[in-house]
Coordinates of C-alpha atoms in Angstrom, one line a residue:
M1 CA 100.4 151.2 -74.9
A2 CA 100.3 155.1 -76.4
H3 CA 100.4 153.3 -80.2
H4 CA 97.5 151.3 -78.9
G5 CA 95.3 154.1 -78.4
S6 CA 96.2 156.5 -81.5
H7 CA 94.8 153.1 -83.2
S8 CA 91.7 152.9 -81.9
L9 CA 90.9 156.5 -82.2
E10 CA 91.8 156.3 -85.8
L11 CA 89.0 153.3 -86.1
D12 CA 86.5 155.8 -84.9
A13 CA 86.7 158.4 -86.7
A14 CA 86.7 156.3 -89.8
P15 CA 84.0 153.7 -90.3
E16 CA 84.7 150.1 -88.5
L17 CA 86.1 147.8 -90.8
D18 CA 87.4 144.3 -90.1
D19 CA 91.4 143.2 -90.1
D20 CA 91.0 142.5 -93.7
G21 CA 89.5 145.5 -94.6
H22 CA 86.2 144.1 -95.3
A23 CA 82.9 145.4 -93.6
P24 CA 82.5 143.6 -90.2
R25 CA 81.1 140.6 -89.6
T26 CA 78.4 139.8 -87.1
G27 CA 77.9 136.4 -86.9
N28 CA 77.3 133.9 -83.7
L29 CA 77.1 131.2 -82.4
W30 CA 73.4 130.5 -83.4
T31 CA 74.3 131.4 -86.9
C32 CA 76.7 129.2 -87.2
F33 CA 74.5 126.6 -85.8
A34 CA 72.1 127.3 -88.0
H35 CA 74.7 127.3 -91.0
I36 CA 75.9 124.2 -90.2
I37 CA 72.5 122.7 -89.9
T38 CA 71.5 123.5 -93.7
G39 CA 74.8 122.3 -95.1
V40 CA 74.4 119.2 -93.1
I41 CA 70.8 118.1 -93.2
G42 CA 69.6 117.7 -97.2
C43 CA 68.2 114.7 -99.0
G44 CA 70.7 112.1 -97.2
V45 CA 68.9 111.9 -94.3
L46 CA 66.3 110.2 -96.2
A47 CA 69.1 107.0 -96.8
L48 CA 69.3 106.3 -93.6
S49 CA 66.8 104.4 -92.3
W50 CA 67.9 102.3 -95.4
S51 CA 71.6 102.2 -94.0
V52 CA 70.6 101.1 -90.7
S53 CA 68.3 97.9 -92.7
Q54 CA 71.6 96.7 -94.0
L55 CA 73.8 97.2 -91.2
G56 CA 71.9 96.0 -88.4
W57 CA 71.0 97.3 -84.7
V58 CA 74.5 97.3 -83.5
G59 CA 76.5 97.8 -87.1
G60 CA 73.8 101.1 -87.9
P61 CA 73.9 103.1 -84.3
V62 CA 77.7 102.6 -84.2
A63 CA 77.9 103.5 -87.7
L64 CA 76.4 106.5 -87.4
V65 CA 78.4 107.8 -84.2
C66 CA 81.5 106.7 -85.7
F67 CA 81.1 109.0 -88.6
A68 CA 79.8 111.9 -86.1
F69 CA 83.3 111.4 -84.4
V70 CA 84.6 111.7 -87.8
T71 CA 82.7 114.7 -89.0
Y72 CA 84.0 116.7 -85.9
I73 CA 87.2 116.1 -86.0
S74 CA 87.5 116.7 -89.9
A75 CA 85.7 120.2 -88.8
Y76 CA 88.2 120.9 -86.1
L77 CA 91.0 120.1 -88.0
L78 CA 89.5 122.7 -90.7
S79 CA 88.7 125.4 -88.5
H80 CA 92.2 126.0 -87.4
C81 CA 93.2 126.4 -91.0
Y82 CA 90.8 129.6 -91.3
R83 CA 93.9 132.1 -89.7
S84 CA 97.3 131.0 -91.9
P85 CA 100.4 129.7 -90.8
D86 CA 102.1 133.0 -90.4
L87 CA 101.5 134.2 -87.2
E88 CA 103.1 138.1 -87.9
K89 CA 100.4 138.5 -91.2
R90 CA 97.2 136.2 -89.7
Q91 CA 95.4 136.7 -93.4
R92 CA 92.0 134.5 -93.7
N93 CA 91.5 132.0 -95.9
Y94 CA 88.1 132.4 -97.3
T95 CA 87.3 129.1 -98.9
Y96 CA 88.4 125.3 -98.7
M97 CA 90.5 126.2 -101.9
D98 CA 92.5 129.2 -100.0
A99 CA 93.1 127.1 -97.2
V100 CA 94.8 124.4 -99.2
R101 CA 97.0 126.8 -101.3
T102 CA 98.1 128.6 -98.1
H103 CA 98.9 126.0 -96.0
L104 CA 100.0 123.3 -98.9
G105 CA 100.3 125.6 -101.9
S106 CA 104.0 126.3 -101.2
A107 CA 106.6 123.7 -99.4
A108 CA 109.3 127.0 -99.9
G109 CA 108.9 127.8 -96.0
L110 CA 108.2 123.7 -95.0
F111 CA 111.7 122.4 -96.4
E112 CA 114.6 125.7 -95.9
S113 CA 116.6 122.7 -95.2
S114 CA 116.8 121.5 -98.1
N115 CA 117.1 123.1 -101.9
L116 CA 116.9 119.7 -104.0
V117 CA 113.4 119.0 -102.1
A118 CA 111.8 122.3 -102.3
P119 CA 110.8 122.0 -106.5
F120 CA 109.8 118.9 -106.2
Q121 CA 107.6 119.3 -103.2
D122 CA 106.6 122.6 -104.8
H123 CA 105.3 120.5 -107.7
L124 CA 103.4 118.3 -105.5
W125 CA 101.6 120.2 -103.3
E126 CA 100.4 122.0 -106.8
K127 CA 98.9 118.8 -107.8
R128 CA 97.3 119.1 -104.1
T129 CA 95.6 122.2 -104.8
W130 CA 94.3 121.4 -108.1
L131 CA 93.1 118.1 -106.9
C132 CA 91.2 119.7 -104.1
G133 CA 89.5 121.6 -107.2
L134 CA 89.0 119.1 -109.3
L135 CA 87.1 116.8 -106.2
Q136 CA 85.1 119.8 -104.8
Y137 CA 83.8 121.0 -108.1
L138 CA 82.8 117.1 -108.9
N139 CA 81.1 116.8 -105.7
L140 CA 78.8 120.0 -106.2
Y141 CA 78.0 118.2 -109.8
G142 CA 77.2 115.0 -108.5
T143 CA 74.9 116.4 -106.1
A144 CA 73.0 118.7 -108.5
V145 CA 72.4 115.2 -110.3
A146 CA 71.4 113.2 -106.9
Y147 CA 69.3 116.0 -106.5
T148 CA 67.4 115.6 -109.9
I149 CA 66.6 111.9 -109.5
T150 CA 65.6 112.7 -105.3
T151 CA 63.3 115.8 -106.9
A152 CA 61.2 113.2 -109.3
T153 CA 61.1 110.5 -107.2
C154 CA 59.8 113.1 -104.6
L155 CA 57.0 113.8 -107.3
G156 CA 56.1 110.9 -108.5
A157 CA 55.4 109.7 -104.2
I158 CA 53.5 112.0 -104.6
K159 CA 51.3 111.4 -107.3
R160 CA 51.1 107.8 -106.2
A161 CA 50.3 109.1 -102.2
N162 CA 47.1 110.7 -104.0
C163 CA 46.3 107.6 -106.1
Y164 CA 46.8 104.8 -103.2
H165 CA 44.9 106.9 -101.0
E166 CA 41.3 107.2 -103.4
E167 CA 42.0 103.7 -105.4
G168 CA 43.2 101.9 -102.1
R169 CA 46.5 100.4 -101.5
D170 CA 46.5 97.6 -104.3
A171 CA 45.9 99.5 -107.2
P172 CA 48.2 99.7 -109.7
C173 CA 49.6 103.2 -109.1
S174 CA 52.9 103.0 -111.6
A175 CA 55.6 105.6 -111.2
H176 CA 56.3 106.1 -114.4
D177 CA 56.6 109.6 -115.2
E178 CA 59.6 109.9 -113.0
H179 CA 61.8 110.6 -116.1
L180 CA 58.9 113.5 -117.0
Y181 CA 59.4 114.7 -113.8
M182 CA 63.1 115.0 -114.5
L183 CA 62.9 116.8 -117.7
L184 CA 60.6 119.1 -115.9
F185 CA 62.8 119.9 -112.8
G186 CA 65.6 120.6 -115.4
A187 CA 63.4 123.2 -117.0
A188 CA 63.0 125.0 -113.7
Q189 CA 67.0 124.9 -113.4
L190 CA 67.2 126.2 -116.3
V191 CA 65.2 129.5 -115.9
L192 CA 66.9 129.6 -112.4
S193 CA 70.4 129.1 -113.4
F194 CA 69.8 132.6 -115.4
I195 CA 68.5 135.3 -112.8
P196 CA 71.3 137.4 -111.5
N197 CA 72.8 137.2 -108.2
F198 CA 70.5 134.2 -107.5
H199 CA 73.3 132.9 -104.7
N200 CA 73.2 136.9 -103.2
M201 CA 69.8 135.5 -101.9
A202 CA 70.5 134.9 -98.1
W203 CA 66.6 133.8 -97.5
L204 CA 67.4 130.6 -99.3
S205 CA 69.4 129.2 -97.0
V206 CA 66.6 130.0 -94.5
V207 CA 64.4 128.5 -96.5
A208 CA 66.2 125.4 -97.2
A209 CA 67.0 124.7 -93.3
I210 CA 63.2 125.1 -92.3
M211 CA 62.5 123.0 -95.7
S212 CA 64.8 119.8 -94.1
F213 CA 64.0 120.5 -91.0
T214 CA 59.9 119.6 -91.6
Y215 CA 60.5 116.6 -93.6
A216 CA 63.4 114.8 -91.7
S217 CA 61.0 115.3 -88.6
I218 CA 58.0 114.1 -90.5
G219 CA 59.9 110.9 -91.5
L220 CA 61.0 110.8 -87.6
G221 CA 57.4 111.2 -86.3
L222 CA 56.2 109.0 -89.1
G223 CA 58.9 106.3 -88.0
L224 CA 58.1 106.7 -84.7
A225 CA 53.9 106.7 -85.0
K226 CA 54.9 103.4 -87.1
T227 CA 56.6 102.0 -84.5
I228 CA 54.2 101.9 -81.8
E229 CA 51.4 101.0 -84.0
N230 CA 53.3 97.4 -84.9
G231 CA 54.0 96.9 -81.2
T232 CA 57.1 96.1 -82.1
I233 CA 60.2 96.9 -83.1
K234 CA 61.3 95.1 -86.2
G235 CA 64.7 94.4 -87.4
S236 CA 67.7 92.5 -86.5
I237 CA 71.2 92.2 -85.4
A238 CA 72.8 91.0 -88.6
G239 CA 70.5 93.4 -91.5
V240 CA 68.7 92.6 -94.3
P241 CA 69.9 88.8 -95.4
M242 CA 71.6 88.6 -98.6
S243 CA 71.7 85.2 -100.5
T244 CA 76.1 85.3 -100.7
P245 CA 78.3 86.8 -98.4
A246 CA 79.8 89.1 -101.6
Q247 CA 76.4 90.4 -102.1
K248 CA 76.3 91.4 -98.2
V249 CA 79.5 93.0 -98.6
W250 CA 78.4 94.8 -101.2
R251 CA 75.6 95.9 -99.4
V252 CA 77.3 97.2 -96.2
A253 CA 79.8 99.2 -98.3
Q254 CA 76.7 100.8 -100.0
A255 CA 75.1 101.3 -96.5
I256 CA 78.5 103.3 -95.4
G257 CA 78.5 105.3 -98.9
D258 CA 74.7 106.8 -98.3
I259 CA 76.2 107.5 -94.2
A260 CA 79.4 109.1 -95.3
F261 CA 76.7 111.4 -98.0
A262 CA 75.3 112.6 -95.5
Y263 CA 77.3 113.7 -92.7
P264 CA 80.3 115.7 -93.3
Y265 CA 79.8 119.4 -94.4
T266 CA 84.1 119.9 -94.4
L267 CA 83.3 121.9 -97.4
V268 CA 81.8 125.1 -96.1
V269 CA 83.3 125.2 -92.6
L270 CA 85.8 127.8 -93.9
E271 CA 83.3 129.5 -95.4
I272 CA 80.7 129.7 -92.3
Q273 CA 83.5 130.6 -90.2
D274 CA 83.8 133.6 -92.5
T275 CA 80.9 134.7 -91.5
L276 CA 81.8 134.9 -87.6
K277 CA 83.1 138.1 -85.6
S278 CA 86.8 138.1 -84.6
T279 CA 85.8 138.4 -80.8
P280 CA 86.5 135.8 -79.4
P281 CA 88.3 134.6 -81.9
E282 CA 86.8 132.7 -84.7
S283 CA 87.7 129.4 -84.1
E284 CA 86.7 129.2 -80.7
T285 CA 82.9 130.3 -81.9
M286 CA 84.0 127.6 -84.8
Q287 CA 84.3 124.3 -82.4
K288 CA 81.3 125.4 -80.1
G289 CA 79.1 125.1 -83.0
N290 CA 80.5 122.1 -83.9
V291 CA 80.4 120.4 -80.8
I292 CA 76.1 122.0 -81.2
A293 CA 75.5 120.6 -84.5
V294 CA 77.1 117.6 -84.4
L295 CA 75.2 116.5 -81.1
A296 CA 72.0 117.3 -83.1
T297 CA 72.2 116.5 -86.4
T298 CA 73.6 113.0 -84.8
F299 CA 70.6 112.8 -82.1
F300 CA 68.2 113.6 -85.4
Y301 CA 69.8 110.9 -87.6
L302 CA 69.3 108.2 -84.8
G303 CA 66.3 108.9 -85.0
V304 CA 65.3 109.2 -88.3
A305 CA 67.3 106.2 -89.1
C306 CA 66.2 104.3 -86.0
F307 CA 62.5 104.6 -86.0
G308 CA 62.5 104.2 -89.7
Y309 CA 64.5 100.4 -89.4
A310 CA 62.3 100.0 -86.0
A311 CA 59.3 100.3 -88.2
F312 CA 59.6 98.5 -90.8
G313 CA 62.9 95.8 -90.2
N314 CA 64.2 94.4 -93.5
A315 CA 62.1 95.9 -95.7
A316 CA 63.0 99.8 -94.8
P317 CA 62.6 101.5 -98.0
G318 CA 65.5 103.4 -99.8
N319 CA 63.6 106.6 -99.6
L320 CA 62.3 106.7 -96.4
L321 CA 59.3 109.2 -98.0
T322 CA 59.1 107.9 -101.3
G323 CA 59.2 104.0 -100.3
F324 CA 55.6 103.8 -99.3
G325 CA 56.0 102.5 -96.1
F326 CA 53.8 104.7 -95.1
Y327 CA 50.3 105.6 -97.1
E328 CA 48.5 107.4 -94.7
P329 CA 47.6 110.4 -93.6
Y330 CA 48.6 110.9 -97.5
W331 CA 48.2 114.7 -97.4
L332 CA 51.4 114.7 -94.6
I333 CA 53.5 112.8 -97.0
D334 CA 52.1 114.6 -99.8
F335 CA 53.2 118.0 -98.0
A336 CA 56.7 116.3 -97.0
N337 CA 57.7 115.6 -100.8
A338 CA 56.4 118.4 -101.6
C339 CA 58.9 120.4 -98.7
I340 CA 61.7 118.5 -100.4
V341 CA 61.1 119.2 -103.8
L342 CA 61.1 122.7 -102.7
H343 CA 64.2 122.5 -100.7
L344 CA 65.9 121.0 -103.9
L345 CA 65.1 123.7 -106.6
G346 CA 67.2 126.3 -104.2
G347 CA 69.9 123.6 -103.2
Y348 CA 70.7 123.0 -106.6
Q349 CA 71.0 126.5 -107.1
M350 CA 73.2 126.8 -103.4
F351 CA 75.6 124.1 -105.1
S352 CA 76.1 124.6 -109.0
Q353 CA 75.9 129.0 -108.7
Q354 CA 79.5 127.9 -107.6
I355 CA 79.9 126.1 -110.2
F356 CA 78.9 128.8 -112.8
T357 CA 80.6 131.8 -110.5
F358 CA 84.1 129.3 -111.5
A359 CA 83.4 129.0 -115.2
D360 CA 83.1 132.6 -115.6
R361 CA 85.7 133.7 -114.1
S362 CA 88.3 131.1 -116.1
L363 CA 86.7 131.8 -119.2
A364 CA 87.1 135.6 -118.6
A365 CA 90.9 134.9 -118.0
M366 CA 91.4 132.7 -120.7
F367 CA 89.5 134.8 -123.3
P368 CA 89.9 138.6 -122.6
N369 CA 89.4 139.8 -125.5
S370 CA 86.5 137.7 -126.8
A371 CA 82.9 139.4 -127.4
F372 CA 81.5 135.4 -127.2
V373 CA 82.8 135.2 -123.3
S374 CA 82.2 139.0 -122.3
K375 CA 79.9 140.9 -124.2
F376 CA 76.3 141.3 -122.6
Y377 CA 73.6 142.1 -124.6
A378 CA 70.3 143.7 -123.2
V379 CA 67.1 141.7 -124.0
R380 CA 63.9 142.8 -124.1
V381 CA 61.5 141.2 -121.3
P382 CA 57.7 140.7 -122.6
G383 CA 55.2 142.0 -119.8
L384 CA 57.7 144.5 -117.7
P385 CA 58.5 148.0 -118.8
S386 CA 60.8 149.0 -121.7
S387 CA 63.1 150.3 -119.5
V388 CA 63.4 147.2 -117.9
S389 CA 66.1 144.5 -120.1
Y390 CA 67.6 141.2 -119.4
K391 CA 71.6 141.4 -119.6
L392 CA 72.1 138.6 -121.7
N393 CA 75.8 136.3 -121.9
L394 CA 76.5 133.9 -125.2
Q395 CA 79.0 131.7 -122.7
R396 CA 76.3 132.3 -119.7
L397 CA 73.7 131.1 -121.9
C398 CA 76.1 127.8 -123.7
F399 CA 77.4 127.0 -120.5
R400 CA 74.7 127.2 -118.3
T401 CA 72.3 125.1 -120.6
A402 CA 75.1 122.5 -120.9
Y403 CA 75.5 121.9 -117.2
V404 CA 71.6 121.9 -116.6
A405 CA 71.4 119.4 -119.5
S406 CA 74.2 117.2 -118.3
T407 CA 73.2 117.2 -115.0
T408 CA 69.4 115.9 -116.4
G409 CA 70.8 113.7 -118.6
L410 CA 73.0 111.6 -116.1
A411 CA 69.7 111.8 -113.9
L412 CA 67.4 110.0 -116.4
L413 CA 70.8 107.6 -117.2
F414 CA 71.6 106.4 -113.6
P415 CA 68.4 107.2 -111.6
Y416 CA 69.3 105.2 -108.8
F417 CA 69.0 106.9 -105.3
N418 CA 70.9 105.1 -102.6
E419 CA 73.8 104.0 -105.5
V420 CA 74.3 107.5 -106.6
L421 CA 74.4 108.8 -103.0
G422 CA 76.9 106.4 -101.7
V423 CA 79.9 107.0 -105.0
L424 CA 79.1 110.8 -104.3
G425 CA 79.5 110.6 -100.6
A426 CA 82.5 108.1 -100.7
I427 CA 84.2 110.0 -103.6
I428 CA 85.0 112.6 -101.2
F429 CA 84.8 111.6 -97.7
W430 CA 88.6 110.8 -97.3
P431 CA 90.4 113.7 -100.0
L432 CA 88.1 116.3 -98.8
V433 CA 86.7 115.3 -95.2
I434 CA 90.3 113.3 -93.8
Y435 CA 93.7 114.1 -95.4
L436 CA 93.3 117.6 -96.6
P437 CA 92.7 119.0 -93.3
V438 CA 95.1 116.6 -91.8
E439 CA 97.8 117.7 -94.1
M440 CA 96.9 121.3 -93.3
Y441 CA 96.4 120.9 -89.7
C442 CA 100.2 119.1 -89.4
V443 CA 101.8 122.3 -91.6
Q444 CA 99.7 125.1 -89.2
R445 CA 100.5 123.5 -85.9
G446 CA 104.0 122.7 -86.8
I447 CA 103.4 119.2 -86.0
L448 CA 106.5 117.0 -87.0
P449 CA 106.6 113.8 -89.2
W450 CA 106.7 110.7 -86.4
T451 CA 105.9 112.4 -83.4
R452 CA 103.0 111.1 -81.1
G453 CA 100.5 113.6 -82.1
W454 CA 101.3 113.0 -86.2
V455 CA 100.9 109.5 -86.1
A456 CA 98.2 109.4 -84.5
L457 CA 96.9 111.6 -87.3
Q458 CA 98.7 109.3 -90.1
A459 CA 96.7 106.6 -88.7
F460 CA 93.3 108.0 -88.2
S461 CA 93.6 109.0 -91.8
A462 CA 94.9 105.7 -93.0
V463 CA 91.8 103.7 -91.2
C464 CA 89.5 106.4 -93.2
F465 CA 91.2 106.1 -95.9
V466 CA 90.0 101.9 -96.0
V467 CA 87.0 102.9 -95.1
G468 CA 86.4 105.5 -97.9
T469 CA 87.7 102.9 -100.5
F470 CA 85.5 100.1 -99.2
A471 CA 82.4 102.2 -99.6
F472 CA 82.9 103.4 -102.9
V473 CA 84.2 99.9 -104.5
G474 CA 80.6 99.3 -102.9
S475 CA 78.7 101.6 -104.3
V476 CA 79.9 101.4 -107.4
E477 CA 79.6 98.2 -108.2
G478 CA 75.8 99.1 -107.0
V479 CA 75.0 101.4 -109.8
I480 CA 76.9 98.8 -112.6
R481 CA 75.1 96.4 -111.2
K482 CA 71.3 98.4 -111.6
R483 CA 71.9 99.9 -114.9
L484 CA 72.9 96.6 -116.4
G485 CA 70.5 94.1 -114.3

């Protein structure tokens, strides 16, 4: 006990730090909830009415509830992996990659009994860590492409809403400017990509959260109002009829991919947990935050999806706010679309800055003596005082320009909102949301193969693998068919 007393005196004398030497974390249940909502409710919510219309009145709501359950289990498993397996030195894993490296990075501790197995296992774990990183960055990159497509659609919808309002609903208001809007969005992102420390601006998360709540609420309200106005609930048990059973199967797969894109926030669970105070234990706060956030999201998603389907039935548009089921009040539709654009302007940077940081670090490590990579040039900015200059780095200039150009180019080539979301949702669903969290949890908790817990987790993983593969194949088929058709 004496040791404990002296330890607290030491802490009183020095500034309080957390057990890893960082400044004390101050996050609580409500900041955790806000971060999760920012991470979850994005442009995926706008495709949910369409997804429910493909699955019908039984399959749609059931699929949404099942994905809510899977998302909760995934976040539950992962939140236990924030502190690493060694109970003496309880180091923190700040990111998803850190957790994979800590729990699955070396097999030495797991396979001490067999010297023959360890080298092979080490190679396998190393590959998993590498695969995890690859998929994570691929998903961030793909999201940037999806955001470019969505922004162009929203700007086109604002233009058409005003046109329909002035000239009547039968006016030939076309949306041929969408390529131009994608180029404009790309140009804006190019400028934003060079703002130093853009990702440190905490207000970005707050603005994004407010915007996503606003446009999702408008979508919910309009769907509800339209259903009341119709005086009937549209839609059917089986959903949209298709000319052949095969087409129906592909559509169902794509709808599942879209739902898979809208839900999971596994990639940011540990980053959110790293903001929480350590009393009560972070995993406890995170558990409560997960429950509240998944319940709130599911309530919201079911509302948007089901009221959207009830209002439009089998004609539910692919994107609830740009598909012109709603014409009036036109200013409200304009406002909702403007909120989406603002959210996506910041969201693109939130995802892309992680790739920029990774590229900067990797290239600096690979070419430590290269002036191209490490030298900064002071450039005068017109209109600002002569004492202020911008630090220009050639590697950043080239890499970030090429990155933004490639996301814009892919969006121009494949401007298919629902199909692209489906591919993105399905590609990471099983590896990152299910497989790795299950494997890490087994290591963390010392769950041995063929015990009851292990069998249950592996069965869960296997079912999700089948669902994820089905959604992926269907969504890729959708993209190819649209591109060729």
